[in-house]
Tab-separated table of C-alpha atoms and ligand atoms in Angstrom:
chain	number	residue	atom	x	y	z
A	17	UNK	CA	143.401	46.843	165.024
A	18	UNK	CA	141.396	48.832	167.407
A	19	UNK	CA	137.557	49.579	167.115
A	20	UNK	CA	136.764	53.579	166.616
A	21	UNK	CA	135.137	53.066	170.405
A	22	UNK	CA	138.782	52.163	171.733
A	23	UNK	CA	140.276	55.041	169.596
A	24	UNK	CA	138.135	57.638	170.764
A	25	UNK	CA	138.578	56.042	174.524
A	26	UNK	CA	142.013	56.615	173.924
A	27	UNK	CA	142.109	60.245	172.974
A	28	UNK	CA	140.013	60.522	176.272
A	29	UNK	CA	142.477	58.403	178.180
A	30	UNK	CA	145.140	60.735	176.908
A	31	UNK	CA	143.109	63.787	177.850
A	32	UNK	CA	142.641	62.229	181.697
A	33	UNK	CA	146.397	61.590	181.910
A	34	UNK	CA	146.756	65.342	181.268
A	35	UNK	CA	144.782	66.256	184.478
A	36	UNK	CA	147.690	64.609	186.380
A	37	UNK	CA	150.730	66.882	184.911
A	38	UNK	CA	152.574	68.792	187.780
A	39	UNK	CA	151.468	66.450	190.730
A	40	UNK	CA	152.621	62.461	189.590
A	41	UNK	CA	156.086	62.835	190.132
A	42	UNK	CA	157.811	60.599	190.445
A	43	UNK	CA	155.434	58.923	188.843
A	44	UNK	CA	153.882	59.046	185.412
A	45	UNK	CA	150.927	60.323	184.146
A	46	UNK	CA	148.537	57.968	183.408
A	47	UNK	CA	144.596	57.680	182.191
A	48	UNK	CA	142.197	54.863	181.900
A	49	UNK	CA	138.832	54.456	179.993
A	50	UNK	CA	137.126	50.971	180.669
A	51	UNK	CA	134.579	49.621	177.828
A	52	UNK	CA	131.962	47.149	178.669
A	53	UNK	CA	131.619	44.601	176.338
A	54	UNK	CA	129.520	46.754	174.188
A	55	UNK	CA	131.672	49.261	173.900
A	56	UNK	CA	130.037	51.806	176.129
A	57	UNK	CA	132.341	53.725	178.516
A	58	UNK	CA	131.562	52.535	181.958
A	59	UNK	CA	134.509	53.767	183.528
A	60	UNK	CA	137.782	56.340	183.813
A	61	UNK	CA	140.125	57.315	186.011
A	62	UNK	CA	143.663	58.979	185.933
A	63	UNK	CA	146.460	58.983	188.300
A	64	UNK	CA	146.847	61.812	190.772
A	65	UNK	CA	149.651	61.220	192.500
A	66	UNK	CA	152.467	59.036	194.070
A	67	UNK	CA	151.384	56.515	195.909
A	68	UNK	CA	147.456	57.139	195.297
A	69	UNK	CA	145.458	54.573	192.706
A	70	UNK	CA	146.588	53.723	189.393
A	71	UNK	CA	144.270	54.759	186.570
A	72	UNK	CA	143.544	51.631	186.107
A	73	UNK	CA	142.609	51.134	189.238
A	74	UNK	CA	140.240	53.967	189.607
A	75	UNK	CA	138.756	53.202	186.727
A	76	UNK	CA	137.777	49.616	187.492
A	77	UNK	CA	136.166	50.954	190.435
A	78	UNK	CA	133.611	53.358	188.440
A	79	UNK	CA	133.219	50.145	186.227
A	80	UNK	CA	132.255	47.479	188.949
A	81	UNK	CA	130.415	44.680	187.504
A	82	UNK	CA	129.964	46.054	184.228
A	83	UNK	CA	133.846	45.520	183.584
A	84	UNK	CA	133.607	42.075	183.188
A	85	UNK	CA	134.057	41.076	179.414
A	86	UNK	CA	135.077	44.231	178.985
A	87	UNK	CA	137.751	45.953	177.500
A	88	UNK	CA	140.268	48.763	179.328
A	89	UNK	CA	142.281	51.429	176.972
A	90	UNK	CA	144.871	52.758	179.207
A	91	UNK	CA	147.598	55.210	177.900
A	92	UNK	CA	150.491	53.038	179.263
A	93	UNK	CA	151.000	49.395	179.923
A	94	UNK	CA	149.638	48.326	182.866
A	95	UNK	CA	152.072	47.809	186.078
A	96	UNK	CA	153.014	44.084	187.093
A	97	UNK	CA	154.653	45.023	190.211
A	98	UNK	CA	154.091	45.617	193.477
A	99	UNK	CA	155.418	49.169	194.416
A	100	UNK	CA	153.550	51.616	196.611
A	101	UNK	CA	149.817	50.160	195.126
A	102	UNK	CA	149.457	47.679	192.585
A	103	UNK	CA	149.671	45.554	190.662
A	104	UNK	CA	147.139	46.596	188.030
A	105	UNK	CA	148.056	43.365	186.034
A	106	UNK	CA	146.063	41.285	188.729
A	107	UNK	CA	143.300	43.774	189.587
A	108	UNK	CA	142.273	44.097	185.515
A	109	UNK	CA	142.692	39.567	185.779
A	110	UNK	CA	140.272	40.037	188.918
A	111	UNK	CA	137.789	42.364	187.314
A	112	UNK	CA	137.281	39.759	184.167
A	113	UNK	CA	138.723	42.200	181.789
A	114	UNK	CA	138.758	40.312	178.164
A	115	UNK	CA	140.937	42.762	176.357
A	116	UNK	CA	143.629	45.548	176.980
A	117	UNK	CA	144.634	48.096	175.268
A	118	UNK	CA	147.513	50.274	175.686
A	119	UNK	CA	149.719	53.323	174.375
A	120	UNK	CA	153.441	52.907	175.304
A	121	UNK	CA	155.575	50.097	176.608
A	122	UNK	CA	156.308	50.933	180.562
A	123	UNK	CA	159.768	51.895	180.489
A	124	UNK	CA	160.156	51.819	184.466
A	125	UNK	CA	162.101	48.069	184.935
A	126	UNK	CA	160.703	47.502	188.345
A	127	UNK	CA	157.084	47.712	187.009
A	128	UNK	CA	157.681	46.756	183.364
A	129	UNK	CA	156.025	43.256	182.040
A	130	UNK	CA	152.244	44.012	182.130
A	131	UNK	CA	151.257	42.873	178.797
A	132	UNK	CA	153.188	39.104	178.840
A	133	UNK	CA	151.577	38.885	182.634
A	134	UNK	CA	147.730	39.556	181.055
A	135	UNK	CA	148.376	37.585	178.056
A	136	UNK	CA	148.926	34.556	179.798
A	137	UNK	CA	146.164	34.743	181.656
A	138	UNK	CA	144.417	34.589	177.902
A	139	UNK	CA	143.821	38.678	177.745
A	140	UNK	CA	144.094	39.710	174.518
A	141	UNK	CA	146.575	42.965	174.440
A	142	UNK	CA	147.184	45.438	172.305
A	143	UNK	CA	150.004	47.994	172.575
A	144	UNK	CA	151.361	51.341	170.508
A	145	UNK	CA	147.847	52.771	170.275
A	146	UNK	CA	148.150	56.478	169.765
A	147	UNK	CA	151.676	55.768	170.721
A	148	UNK	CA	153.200	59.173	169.354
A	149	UNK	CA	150.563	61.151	170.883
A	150	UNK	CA	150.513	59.413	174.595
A	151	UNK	CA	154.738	59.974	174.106
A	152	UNK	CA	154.045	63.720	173.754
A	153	UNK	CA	151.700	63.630	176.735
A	154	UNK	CA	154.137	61.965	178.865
A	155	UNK	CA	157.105	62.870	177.031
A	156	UNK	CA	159.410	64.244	180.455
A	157	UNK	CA	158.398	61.051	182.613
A	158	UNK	CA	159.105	58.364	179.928
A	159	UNK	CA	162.468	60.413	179.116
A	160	UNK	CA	163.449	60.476	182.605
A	161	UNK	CA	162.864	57.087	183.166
A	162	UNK	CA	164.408	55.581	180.068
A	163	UNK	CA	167.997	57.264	181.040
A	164	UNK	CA	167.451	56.563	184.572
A	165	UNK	CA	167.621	53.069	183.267
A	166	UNK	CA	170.070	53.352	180.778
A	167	UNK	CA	172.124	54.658	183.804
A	168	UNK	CA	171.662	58.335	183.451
A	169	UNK	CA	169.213	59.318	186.212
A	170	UNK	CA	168.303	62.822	185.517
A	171	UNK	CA	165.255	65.035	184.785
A	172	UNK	CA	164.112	66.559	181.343
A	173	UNK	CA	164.788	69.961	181.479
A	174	UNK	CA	162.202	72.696	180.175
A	175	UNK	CA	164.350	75.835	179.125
A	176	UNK	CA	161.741	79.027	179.952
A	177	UNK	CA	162.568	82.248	178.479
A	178	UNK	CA	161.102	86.222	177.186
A	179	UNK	CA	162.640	87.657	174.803
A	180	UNK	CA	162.235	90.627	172.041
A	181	UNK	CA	161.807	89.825	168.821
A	182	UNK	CA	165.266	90.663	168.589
A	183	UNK	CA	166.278	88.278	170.861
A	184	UNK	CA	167.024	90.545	174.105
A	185	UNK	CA	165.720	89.790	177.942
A	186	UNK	CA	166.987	93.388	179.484
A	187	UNK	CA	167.345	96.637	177.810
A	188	UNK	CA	171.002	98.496	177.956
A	189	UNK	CA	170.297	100.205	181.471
A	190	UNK	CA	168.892	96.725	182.469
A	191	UNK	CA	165.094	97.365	182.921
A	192	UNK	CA	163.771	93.889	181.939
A	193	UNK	CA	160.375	94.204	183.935
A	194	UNK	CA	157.364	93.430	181.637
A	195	UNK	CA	159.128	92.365	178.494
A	196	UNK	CA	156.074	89.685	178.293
A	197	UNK	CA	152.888	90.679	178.393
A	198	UNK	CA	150.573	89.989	181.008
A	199	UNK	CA	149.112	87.050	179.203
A	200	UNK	CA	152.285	85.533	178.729
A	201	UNK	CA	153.245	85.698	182.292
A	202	UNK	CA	150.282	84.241	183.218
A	203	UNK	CA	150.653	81.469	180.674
A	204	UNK	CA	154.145	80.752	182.324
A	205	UNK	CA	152.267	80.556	186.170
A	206	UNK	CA	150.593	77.197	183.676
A	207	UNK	CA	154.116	76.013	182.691
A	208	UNK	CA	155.786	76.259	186.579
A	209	UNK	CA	152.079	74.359	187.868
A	210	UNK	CA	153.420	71.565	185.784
A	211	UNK	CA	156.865	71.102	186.868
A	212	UNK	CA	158.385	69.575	189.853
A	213	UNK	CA	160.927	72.232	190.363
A	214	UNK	CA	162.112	75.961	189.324
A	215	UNK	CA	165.813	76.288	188.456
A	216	UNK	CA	167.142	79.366	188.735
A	217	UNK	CA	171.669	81.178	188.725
A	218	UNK	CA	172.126	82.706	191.949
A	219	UNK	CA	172.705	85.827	189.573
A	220	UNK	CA	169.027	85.902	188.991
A	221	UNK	CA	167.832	85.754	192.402
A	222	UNK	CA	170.323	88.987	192.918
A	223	UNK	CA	169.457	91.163	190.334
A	224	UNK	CA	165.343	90.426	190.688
A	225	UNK	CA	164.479	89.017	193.874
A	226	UNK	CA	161.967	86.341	192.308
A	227	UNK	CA	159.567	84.812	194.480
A	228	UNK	CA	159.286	81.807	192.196
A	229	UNK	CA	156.330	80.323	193.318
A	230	UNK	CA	153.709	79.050	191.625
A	231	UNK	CA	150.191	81.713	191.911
A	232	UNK	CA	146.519	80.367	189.847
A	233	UNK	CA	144.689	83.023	187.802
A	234	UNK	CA	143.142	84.580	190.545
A	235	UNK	CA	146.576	85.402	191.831
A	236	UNK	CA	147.207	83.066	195.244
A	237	UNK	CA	149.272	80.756	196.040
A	238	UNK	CA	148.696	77.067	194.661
A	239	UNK	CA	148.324	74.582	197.325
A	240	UNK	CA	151.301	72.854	195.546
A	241	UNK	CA	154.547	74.393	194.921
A	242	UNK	CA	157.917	73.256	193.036
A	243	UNK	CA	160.904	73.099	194.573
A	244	UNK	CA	162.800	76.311	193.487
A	245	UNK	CA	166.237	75.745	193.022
A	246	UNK	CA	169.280	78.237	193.232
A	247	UNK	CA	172.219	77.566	191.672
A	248	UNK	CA	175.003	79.533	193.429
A	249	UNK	CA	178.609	77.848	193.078
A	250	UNK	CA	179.970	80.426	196.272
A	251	UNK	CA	176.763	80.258	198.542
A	252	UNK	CA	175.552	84.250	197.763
A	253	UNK	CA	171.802	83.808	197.998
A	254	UNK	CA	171.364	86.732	200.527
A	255	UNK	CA	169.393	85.373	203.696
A	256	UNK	CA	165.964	87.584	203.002
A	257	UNK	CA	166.050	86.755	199.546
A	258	UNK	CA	162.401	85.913	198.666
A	259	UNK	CA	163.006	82.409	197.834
A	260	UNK	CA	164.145	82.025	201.050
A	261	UNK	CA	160.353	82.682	202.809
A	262	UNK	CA	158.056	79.751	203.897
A	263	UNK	CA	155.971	79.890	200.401
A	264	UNK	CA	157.812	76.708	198.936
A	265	UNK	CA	160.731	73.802	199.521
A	266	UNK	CA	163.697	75.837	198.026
A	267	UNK	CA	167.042	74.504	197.516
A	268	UNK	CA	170.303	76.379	197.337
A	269	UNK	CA	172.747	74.135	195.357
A	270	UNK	CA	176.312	74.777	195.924
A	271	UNK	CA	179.796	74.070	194.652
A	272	UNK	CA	180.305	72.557	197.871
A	273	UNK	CA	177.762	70.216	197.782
A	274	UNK	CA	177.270	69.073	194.134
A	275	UNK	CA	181.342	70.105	192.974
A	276	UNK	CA	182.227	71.781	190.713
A	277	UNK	CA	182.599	71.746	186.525
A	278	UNK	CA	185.925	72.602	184.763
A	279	UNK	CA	185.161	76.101	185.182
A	280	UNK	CA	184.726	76.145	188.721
A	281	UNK	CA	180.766	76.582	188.470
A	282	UNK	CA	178.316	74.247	189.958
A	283	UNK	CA	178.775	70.785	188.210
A	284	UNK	CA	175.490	70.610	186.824
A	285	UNK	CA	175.409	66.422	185.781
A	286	UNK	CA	175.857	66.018	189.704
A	287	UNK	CA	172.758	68.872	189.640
A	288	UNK	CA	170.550	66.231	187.716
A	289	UNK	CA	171.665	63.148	189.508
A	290	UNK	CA	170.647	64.789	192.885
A	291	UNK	CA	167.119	66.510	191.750
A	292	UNK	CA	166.278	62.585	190.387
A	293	UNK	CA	166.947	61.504	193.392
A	294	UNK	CA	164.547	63.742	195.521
A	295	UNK	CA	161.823	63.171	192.755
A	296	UNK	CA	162.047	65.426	190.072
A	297	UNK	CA	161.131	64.166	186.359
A	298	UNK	CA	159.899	67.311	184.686
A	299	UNK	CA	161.710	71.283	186.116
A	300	UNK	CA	161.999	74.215	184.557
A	301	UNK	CA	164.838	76.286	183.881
A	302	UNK	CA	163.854	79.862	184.122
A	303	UNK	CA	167.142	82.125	184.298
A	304	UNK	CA	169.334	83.573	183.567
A	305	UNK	CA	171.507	83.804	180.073
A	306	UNK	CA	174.542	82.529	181.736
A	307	UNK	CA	173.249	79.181	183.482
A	308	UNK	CA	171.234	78.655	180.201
A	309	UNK	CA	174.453	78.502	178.646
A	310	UNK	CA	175.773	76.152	180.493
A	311	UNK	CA	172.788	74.218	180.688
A	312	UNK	CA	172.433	74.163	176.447
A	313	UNK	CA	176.776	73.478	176.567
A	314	UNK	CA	176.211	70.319	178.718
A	315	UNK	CA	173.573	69.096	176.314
A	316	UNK	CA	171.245	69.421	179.634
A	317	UNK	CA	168.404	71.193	178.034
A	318	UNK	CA	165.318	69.028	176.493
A	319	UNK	CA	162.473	70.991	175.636
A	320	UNK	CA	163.009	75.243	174.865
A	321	UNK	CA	159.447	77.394	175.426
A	322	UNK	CA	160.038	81.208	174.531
A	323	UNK	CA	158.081	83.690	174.926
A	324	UNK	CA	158.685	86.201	171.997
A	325	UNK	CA	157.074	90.110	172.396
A	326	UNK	CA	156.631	91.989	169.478
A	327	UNK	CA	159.682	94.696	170.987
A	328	UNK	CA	163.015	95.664	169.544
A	329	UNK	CA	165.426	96.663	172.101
A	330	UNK	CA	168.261	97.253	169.612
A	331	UNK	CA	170.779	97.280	172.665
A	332	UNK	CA	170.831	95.062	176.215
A	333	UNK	CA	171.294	91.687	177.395
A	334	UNK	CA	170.440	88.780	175.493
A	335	UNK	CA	168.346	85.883	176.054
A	336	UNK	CA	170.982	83.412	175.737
A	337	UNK	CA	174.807	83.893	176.497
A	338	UNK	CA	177.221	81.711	175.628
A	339	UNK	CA	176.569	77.930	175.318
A	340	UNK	CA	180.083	77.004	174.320
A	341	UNK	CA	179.424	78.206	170.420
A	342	UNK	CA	181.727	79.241	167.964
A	343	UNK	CA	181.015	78.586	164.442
A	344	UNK	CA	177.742	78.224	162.715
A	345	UNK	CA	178.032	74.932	162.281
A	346	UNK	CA	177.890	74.075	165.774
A	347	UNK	CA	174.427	75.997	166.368
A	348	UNK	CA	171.776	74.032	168.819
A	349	UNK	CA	169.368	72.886	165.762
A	350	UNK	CA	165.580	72.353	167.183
A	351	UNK	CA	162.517	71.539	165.819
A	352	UNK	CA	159.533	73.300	166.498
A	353	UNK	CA	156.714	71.578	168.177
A	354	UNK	CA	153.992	74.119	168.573
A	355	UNK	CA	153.302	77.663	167.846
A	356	UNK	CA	150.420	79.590	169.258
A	357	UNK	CA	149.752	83.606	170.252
A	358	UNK	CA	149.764	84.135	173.753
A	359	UNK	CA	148.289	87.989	174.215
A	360	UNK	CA	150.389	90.229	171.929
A	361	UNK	CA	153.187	87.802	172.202
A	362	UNK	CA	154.290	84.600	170.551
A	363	UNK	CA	154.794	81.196	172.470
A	364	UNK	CA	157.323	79.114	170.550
A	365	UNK	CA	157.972	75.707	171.997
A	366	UNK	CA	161.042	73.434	170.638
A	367	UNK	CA	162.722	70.797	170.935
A	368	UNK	CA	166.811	69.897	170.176
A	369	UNK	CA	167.089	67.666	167.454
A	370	UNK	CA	168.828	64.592	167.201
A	371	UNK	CA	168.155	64.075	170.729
B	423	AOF	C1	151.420	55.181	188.263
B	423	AOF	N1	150.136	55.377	187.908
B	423	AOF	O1	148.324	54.831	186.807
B	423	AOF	C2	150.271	53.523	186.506
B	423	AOF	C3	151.634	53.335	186.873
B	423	AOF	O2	154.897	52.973	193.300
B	423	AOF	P1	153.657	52.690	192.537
B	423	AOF	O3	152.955	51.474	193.013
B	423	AOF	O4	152.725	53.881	192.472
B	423	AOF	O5	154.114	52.317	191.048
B	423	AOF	C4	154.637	53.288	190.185
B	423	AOF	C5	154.951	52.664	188.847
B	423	AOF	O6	153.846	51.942	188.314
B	423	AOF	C6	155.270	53.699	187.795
B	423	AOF	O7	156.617	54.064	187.799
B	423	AOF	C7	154.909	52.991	186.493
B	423	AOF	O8	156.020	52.247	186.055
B	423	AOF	C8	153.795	52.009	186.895
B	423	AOF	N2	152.419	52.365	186.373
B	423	AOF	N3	152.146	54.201	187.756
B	423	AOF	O9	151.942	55.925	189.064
B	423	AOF	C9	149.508	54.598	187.074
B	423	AOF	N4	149.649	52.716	185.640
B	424	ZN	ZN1	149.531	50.068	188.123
């Protein structure tokens, strides 16, 4: 049982992982609230980025002295390894800490072990605090991880789209600008500032030139950008497309390189094998209706934000071609996770079930 000081250090360790989102990868986000023995908060910290501090670390170094006897909530078990820093096993042994308490189990093999290393050294552990709520907040790294270890190395995959309320991205002559309202778009400049890279069908970059780079609200270009990612099976990005320019990393993925799927298009398993490798947990898969087809057909897609306006086009293309769906039966089920008004427009964000 925790105390209600090591719950509500919790919700504020959960709250410092958050600050991380968008620059860990490939490492988690994590946050850490240390307790001294009286329960006061003496010290946080969060982790910022590959190979910079732990949480845990940082927040044994706000602590000092007064960790000693004290107790350290940190969202997820603490690391036993020695990787790029670390371990945070022996620096929370060092520091005198008396008792630990943690969210999730660290699904990352190499690292994994924490809480048997600190009990041994007669640190009493608790684990699974908050546990549902620390999953949400870290919900692309730990799924990432745990198929990367089950053998399936690949990143969770954040399906972006606008849409009328009847469900169509272009009208019939093809004008799609400024479906979304400007709140919305800006709201999406939030989503791409938290992913490690911006997926894209060659077919988008040819009808709309996107930049796809990630701007803050006052419009310039963040200091750090995903890698935008073309998928073009027959190598047609044109060479002054805009994603082309020195803004950000981008990536044109070809049949040539990744091979190719039974219908000759980019084989998009190889697609997730290779963005794991160069560090990707957490991308975003912005356009268009074709690749988002394949991507829902392949069972690739884990988490579906849409932007909804309150439009009817009546007529035009739809959000969503096909996704290898015939009968009713075999419709992409999801449950909804949250719901909130973004401007005029609604922000739905889902997730497949069963999955
Ligand atoms: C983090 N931040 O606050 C904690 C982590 O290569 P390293 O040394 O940075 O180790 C990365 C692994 O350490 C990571 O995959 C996770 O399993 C574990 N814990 N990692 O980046 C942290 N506590
Ligand atoms: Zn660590």
């Amino acid at each position: 049982m925790v105390t209600p000081a090591e719950d509500a250090a919790m919700a504020h360790a959960i709250e410092l992982a958050s600050r991380g989102l968008g620059t860990t990868s490939p490492n988690p986000v994590v946050g850490c609230v240390i307790l001294d023995v009286n329960g006061e908060v003496v010290g946080e910290g969060f982790h910022a980025y590959a190979g910079g501090p732990h949480a845990e670390v940082r927040a044994l170094a706000e602590a000092g002295e007064r960790a000693r006897g004290g107790t350290a909530v940190v969202t997820m078990e603490p690391c036993d390894h020695v990787g790029r820093t670390g371990p945070c096993t022996q620096a929370l042994i060092r520091a005198g800490i008396a008792r630990v308490v943690f969210g999730v189990h660290d699904p990352n093999p190499v690292a994994a072990g924490g809480a048997e290393t600190l009990r041994s050294h007669g640190i009493d552990v608790e684990g699974g605090v908050r546990e549902a709520e620390v999953q949400a907040g870290n919900l692309a790294w730990l799924t990432a991880t745990r198929r990367a270890a089950a053998g399936d190395p690949r990143p969770f995959v954040i399906w972006k789209f606008a849409s009328t309320l009847d469900g169509r991205s272009a009208a019939l002559d093809g004008t799609s600008q400024w479906i979304s309202s400007p709140d919305a778009r800006l709201d999406v400049q939030d989503l791409r500032g938290s992913v490690d890279a911006i997926i894209v069908g060659v077919g988008t970059v040819l009808a709309d030139d996107p930049h796809l780079t990630y701007r803050t609200d006052a419009g310039a270009l963040a200091n750090r950008q995903p890698l935008r990612v073309i998928i073009d099976t027959h190598n047609r990005t044109p060479p002054d497309a805009r994603v082309r320019d020195g803004a950000a990393r981008t990536w044109v993925a070809t049949g040539a390189e990744l091979g190719f799927d039974r219908d000759g298009r980019v084989d998009l398993w190889a697609l997730g094998k290779a963005l794991y490798e160069r560090g990707c947990r957490r991308v975003l898969l912005e356009g268009g209706p074709t690749l988002a087809g394949a991507f829902l057909r392949e069972g690739l897609v884990d988490e579906v934000v849409g932007y909804v306006a309150p439009k009817l086009l009546g007529a035009g293309k739809p959000a969503l071609s096909t996704a290898g769906i015939v009968t009713i039966a075999e419709a992409i089920d999801l449950e909804i996770i949250d719901v909130r008004r973004v401007g005029p427009d609604l922000r739905i964000t889902a997730l497949p079930k069963g999955r």
